[in-house]
Short mmCIF file of C-alpha atoms in Angstrom, two decimals:
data_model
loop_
_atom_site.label_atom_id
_atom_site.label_comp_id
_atom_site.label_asym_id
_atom_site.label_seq_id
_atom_site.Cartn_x
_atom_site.Cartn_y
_atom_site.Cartn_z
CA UNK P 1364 -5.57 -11.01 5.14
CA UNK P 1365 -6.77 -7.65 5.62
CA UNK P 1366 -5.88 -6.38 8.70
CA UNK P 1367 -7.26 -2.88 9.28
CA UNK P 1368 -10.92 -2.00 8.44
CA UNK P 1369 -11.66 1.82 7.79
CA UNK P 1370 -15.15 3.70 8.29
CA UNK P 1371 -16.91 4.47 7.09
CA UNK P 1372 -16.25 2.92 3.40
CA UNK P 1373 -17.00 6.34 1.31
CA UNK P 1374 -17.89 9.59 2.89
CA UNK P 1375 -19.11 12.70 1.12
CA UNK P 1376 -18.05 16.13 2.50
CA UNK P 1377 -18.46 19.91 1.18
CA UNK P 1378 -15.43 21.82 0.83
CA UNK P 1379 -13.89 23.04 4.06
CA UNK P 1380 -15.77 20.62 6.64
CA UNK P 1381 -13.48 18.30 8.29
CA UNK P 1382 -13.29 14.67 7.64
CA UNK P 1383 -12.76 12.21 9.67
CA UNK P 1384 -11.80 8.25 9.19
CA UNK P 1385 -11.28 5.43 11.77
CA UNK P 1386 -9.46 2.97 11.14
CA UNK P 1387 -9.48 -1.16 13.46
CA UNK P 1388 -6.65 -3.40 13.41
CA UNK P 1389 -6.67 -6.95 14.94
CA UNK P 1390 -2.80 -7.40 16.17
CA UNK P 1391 -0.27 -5.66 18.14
CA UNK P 1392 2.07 -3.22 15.40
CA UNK P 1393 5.15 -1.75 15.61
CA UNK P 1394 3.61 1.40 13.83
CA UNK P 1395 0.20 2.52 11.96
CA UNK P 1396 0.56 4.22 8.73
CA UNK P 1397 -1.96 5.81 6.51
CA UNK P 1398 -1.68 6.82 2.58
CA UNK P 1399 -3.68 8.21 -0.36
CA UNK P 1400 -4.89 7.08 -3.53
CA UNK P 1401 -5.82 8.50 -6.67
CA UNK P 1402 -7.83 6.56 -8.41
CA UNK P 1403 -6.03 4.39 -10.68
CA UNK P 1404 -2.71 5.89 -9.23
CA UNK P 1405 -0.27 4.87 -6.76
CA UNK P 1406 -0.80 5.12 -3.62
CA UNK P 1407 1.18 8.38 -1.47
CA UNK P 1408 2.27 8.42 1.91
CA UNK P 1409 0.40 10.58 4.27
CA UNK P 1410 1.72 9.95 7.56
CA UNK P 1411 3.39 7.44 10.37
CA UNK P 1412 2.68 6.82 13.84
CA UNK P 1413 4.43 4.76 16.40
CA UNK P 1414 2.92 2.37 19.24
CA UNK P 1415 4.39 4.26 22.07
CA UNK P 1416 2.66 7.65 19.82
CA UNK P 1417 -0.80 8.98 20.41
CA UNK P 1418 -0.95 11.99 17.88
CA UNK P 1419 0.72 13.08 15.11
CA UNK P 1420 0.23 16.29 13.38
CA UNK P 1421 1.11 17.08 9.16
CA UNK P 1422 -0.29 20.24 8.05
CA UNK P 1423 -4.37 19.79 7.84
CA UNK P 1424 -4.23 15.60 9.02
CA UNK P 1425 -4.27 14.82 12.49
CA UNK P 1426 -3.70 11.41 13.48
CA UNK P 1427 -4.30 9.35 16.69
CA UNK P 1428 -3.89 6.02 17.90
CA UNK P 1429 -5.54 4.03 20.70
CA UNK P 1430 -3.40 0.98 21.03
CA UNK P 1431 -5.60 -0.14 23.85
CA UNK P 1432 -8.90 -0.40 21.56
CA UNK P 1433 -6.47 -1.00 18.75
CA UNK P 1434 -7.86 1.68 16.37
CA UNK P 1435 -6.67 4.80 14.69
CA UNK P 1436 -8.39 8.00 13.09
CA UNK P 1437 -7.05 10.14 10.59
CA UNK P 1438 -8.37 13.63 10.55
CA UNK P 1439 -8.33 15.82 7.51
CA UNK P 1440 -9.39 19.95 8.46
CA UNK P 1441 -10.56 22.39 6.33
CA UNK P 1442 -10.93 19.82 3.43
CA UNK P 1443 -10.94 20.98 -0.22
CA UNK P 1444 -12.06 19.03 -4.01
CA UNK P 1445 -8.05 18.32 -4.29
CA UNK P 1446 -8.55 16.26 -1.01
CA UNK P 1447 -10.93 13.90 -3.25
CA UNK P 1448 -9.09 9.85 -3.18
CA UNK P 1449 -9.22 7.02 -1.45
CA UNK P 1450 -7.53 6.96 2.30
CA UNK P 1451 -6.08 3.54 3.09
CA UNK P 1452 -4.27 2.54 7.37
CA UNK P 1453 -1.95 0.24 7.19
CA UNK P 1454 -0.12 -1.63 9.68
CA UNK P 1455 3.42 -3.21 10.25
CA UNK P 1456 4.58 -5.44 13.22
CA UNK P 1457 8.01 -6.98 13.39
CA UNK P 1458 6.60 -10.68 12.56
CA UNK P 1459 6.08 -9.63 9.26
CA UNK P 1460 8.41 -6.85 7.57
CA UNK P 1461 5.57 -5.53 5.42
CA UNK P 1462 2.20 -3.56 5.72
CA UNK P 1463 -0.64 -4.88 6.19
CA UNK P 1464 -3.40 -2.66 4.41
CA UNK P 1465 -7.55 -1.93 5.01
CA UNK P 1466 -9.99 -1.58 2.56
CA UNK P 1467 -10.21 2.06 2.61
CA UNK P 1468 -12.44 5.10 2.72
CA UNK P 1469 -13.22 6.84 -0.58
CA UNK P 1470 -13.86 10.67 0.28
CA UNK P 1471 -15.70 12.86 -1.81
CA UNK P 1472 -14.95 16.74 -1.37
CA UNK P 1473 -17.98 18.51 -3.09
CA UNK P 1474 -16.77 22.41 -4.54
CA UNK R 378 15.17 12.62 -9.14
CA UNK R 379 14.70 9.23 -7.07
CA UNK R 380 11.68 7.60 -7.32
CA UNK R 381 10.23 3.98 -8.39
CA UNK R 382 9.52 2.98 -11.95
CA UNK R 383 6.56 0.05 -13.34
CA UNK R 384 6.56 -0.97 -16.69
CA UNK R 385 4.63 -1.16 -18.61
CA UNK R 386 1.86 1.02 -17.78
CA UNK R 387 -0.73 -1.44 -18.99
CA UNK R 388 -0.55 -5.01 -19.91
CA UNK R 389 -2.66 -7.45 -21.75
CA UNK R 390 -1.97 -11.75 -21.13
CA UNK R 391 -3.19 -14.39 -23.22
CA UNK R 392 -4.69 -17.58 -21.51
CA UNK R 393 -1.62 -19.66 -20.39
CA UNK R 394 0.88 -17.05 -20.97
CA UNK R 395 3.60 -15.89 -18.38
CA UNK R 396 4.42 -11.99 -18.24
CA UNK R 397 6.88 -10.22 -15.81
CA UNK R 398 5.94 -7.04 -14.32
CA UNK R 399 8.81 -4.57 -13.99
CA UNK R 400 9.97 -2.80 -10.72
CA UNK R 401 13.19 -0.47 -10.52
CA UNK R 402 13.92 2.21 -7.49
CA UNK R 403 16.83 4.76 -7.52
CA UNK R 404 16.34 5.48 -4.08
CA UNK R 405 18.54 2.88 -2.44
CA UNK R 406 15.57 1.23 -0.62
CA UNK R 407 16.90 -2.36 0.96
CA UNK R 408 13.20 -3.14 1.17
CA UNK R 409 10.62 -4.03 -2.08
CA UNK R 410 7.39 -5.17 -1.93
CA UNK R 411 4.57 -6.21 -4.51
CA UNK R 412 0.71 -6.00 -4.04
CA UNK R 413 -1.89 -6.40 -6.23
CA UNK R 414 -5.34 -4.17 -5.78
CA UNK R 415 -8.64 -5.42 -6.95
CA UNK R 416 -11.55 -2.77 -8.17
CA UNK R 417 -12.61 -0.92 -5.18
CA UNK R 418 -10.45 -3.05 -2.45
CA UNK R 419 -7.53 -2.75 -0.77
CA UNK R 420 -3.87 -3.89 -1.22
CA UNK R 421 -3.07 -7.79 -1.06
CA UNK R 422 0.11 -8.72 -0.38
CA UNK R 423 2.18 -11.14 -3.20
CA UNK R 424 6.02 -10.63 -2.45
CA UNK R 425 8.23 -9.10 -0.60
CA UNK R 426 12.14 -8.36 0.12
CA UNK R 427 14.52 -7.32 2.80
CA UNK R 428 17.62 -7.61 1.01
CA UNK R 429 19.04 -8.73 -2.56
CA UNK R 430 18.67 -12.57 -2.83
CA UNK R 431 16.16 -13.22 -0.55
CA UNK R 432 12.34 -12.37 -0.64
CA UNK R 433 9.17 -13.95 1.55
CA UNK R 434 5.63 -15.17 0.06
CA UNK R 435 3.26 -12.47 1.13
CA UNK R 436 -0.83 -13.96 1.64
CA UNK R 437 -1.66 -14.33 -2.25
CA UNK R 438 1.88 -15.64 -3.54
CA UNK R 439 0.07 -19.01 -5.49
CA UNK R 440 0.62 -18.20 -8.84
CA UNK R 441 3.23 -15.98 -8.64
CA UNK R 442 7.20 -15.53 -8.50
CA UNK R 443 9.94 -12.86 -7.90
CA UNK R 444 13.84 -12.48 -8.33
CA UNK R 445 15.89 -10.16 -6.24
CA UNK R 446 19.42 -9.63 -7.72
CA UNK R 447 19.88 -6.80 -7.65
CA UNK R 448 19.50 -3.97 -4.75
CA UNK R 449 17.00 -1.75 -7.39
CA UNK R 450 15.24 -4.31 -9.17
CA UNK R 451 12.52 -6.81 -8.16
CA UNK R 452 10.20 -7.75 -11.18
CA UNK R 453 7.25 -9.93 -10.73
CA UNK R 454 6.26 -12.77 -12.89
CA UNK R 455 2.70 -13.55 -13.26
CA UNK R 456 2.18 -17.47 -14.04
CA UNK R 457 -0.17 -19.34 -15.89
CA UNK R 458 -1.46 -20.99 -12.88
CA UNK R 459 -2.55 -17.80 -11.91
CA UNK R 460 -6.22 -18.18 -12.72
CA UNK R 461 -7.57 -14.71 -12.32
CA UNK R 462 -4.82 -12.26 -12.77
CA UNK R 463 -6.64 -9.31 -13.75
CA UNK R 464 -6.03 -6.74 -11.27
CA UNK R 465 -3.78 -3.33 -11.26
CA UNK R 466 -0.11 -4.20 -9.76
CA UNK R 467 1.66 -2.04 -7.54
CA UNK R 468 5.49 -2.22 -6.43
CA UNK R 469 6.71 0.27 -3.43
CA UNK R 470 9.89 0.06 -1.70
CA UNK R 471 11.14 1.49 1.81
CA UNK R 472 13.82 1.42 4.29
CA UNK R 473 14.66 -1.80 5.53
CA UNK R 474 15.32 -2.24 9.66
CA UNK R 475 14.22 -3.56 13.02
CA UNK R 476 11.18 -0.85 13.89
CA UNK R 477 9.68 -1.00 10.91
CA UNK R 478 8.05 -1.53 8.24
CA UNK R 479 8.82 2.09 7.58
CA UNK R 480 7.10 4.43 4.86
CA UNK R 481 6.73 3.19 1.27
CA UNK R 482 7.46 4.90 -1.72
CA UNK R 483 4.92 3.25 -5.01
CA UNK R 484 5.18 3.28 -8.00
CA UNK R 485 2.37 4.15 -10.57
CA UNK R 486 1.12 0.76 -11.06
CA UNK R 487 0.62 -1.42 -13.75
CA UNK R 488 -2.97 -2.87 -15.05
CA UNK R 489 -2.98 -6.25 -15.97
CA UNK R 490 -5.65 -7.50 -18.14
CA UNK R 491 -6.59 -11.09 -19.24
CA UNK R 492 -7.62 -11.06 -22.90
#
């Protein structure tokens, strides 16, 4: 089951615009988390935010979470061509000790 | 340096074979987990594990099996009743404990291909 739906699905930026990514969920979590791919690499954890959280800083990503509308955006700033992957949420609850992960958004930063 | 291993990098099945997927951490994770990724989609969940000798079926476990004897090992054994295993495999592990699922630590992956 797929749990959390990003959007959009791809997004194409120039270098040093913002970027922005939401991020819907279906049940209640313990905590929202999102990560970054490569492509055909692992995937790297970006960031973690609590329930009882509403924003969370890390260098250029800003996160928030509305629990009430059950959705979450991750904000990258001043974005640059290293920023190019693929940006997966991904949710836990206590029912199940694992992560539930979206599809993804695949950003594009253009030089 | 701690980290999480996959072996191998890439690996090729016959029809009706059986292959095991390698996982080994060095960072003293209680927690392992195993999801496979289809081409331009998001993680699925197979297996996972809390703690040595005991693991749960994740949503896609048909086909599939695990083994969790030891704390930094938890390989994954593709069956032949998998019928479409082609996918790229990845293995992450993380802290184990009552508020999380906490942060996961993956390892590079390994691309399985039916031949």
């Amino acid at each position: 089951s797929q749990q959390g739906e990003e959007d959009p699905q791809a997004l194409s930026i120039q270098e040093g615009e913002n970027a922005t990514m939401n991020c819907s969920y279906k049940t209640s979590i313990n905590n929202l988390q999102w990560y970054r791919q490569n492509s055909g690499r692992g995937l790297v954890h970006l960031i973690l935010i609590r329930s009882n959280e509403r924003e969370k800083h890390s260098g250029r990503l800003r996160v928030t979470l509305d629990t009430s509308k059950k959705s979450s955006s991750l904000l990258i700033t001043a974005s640059r061509a290293a920023d190019t992957a693929s940006y997966f949420c991904a949710t836990g609850n206590t029912g199940r000790r694992a992560l539930t992960f979206g599809s993804g958004t695949r950003l594009q930063v253009q030089p | 340096d701690g980290g999480i291993t996959q072996s191998p990098k890439y690996l090729f099945r016959k029809e009706g074979q059986n292959v095991t997927l390698s996982c080994e951490q060095n960072l003293n994770h209680d927690a392992m987990y195993w999801y496979r990724q289809d081409p331009g989609q998001g993680l699925r969940l197979i297996y996972y594990s809390q703690i040595v000798n005991d693991f749960q079926k994740g949503d896609i476990a048909e086909g599939y099996s695990v083994s969790r004897e030891k704390k930094e090992s938890f390989p994954l054994t593709v069956t032949s009743a998998q019928k479409n295993p082609t996918a790229f495999y990845l293995c992450a592990s993380s802290r184990a404990g009552d508020r999380g699922p906490y942060g996961y630590t993956f390892g590079s992956g390994t691309r399985l291909t039916v031949v």
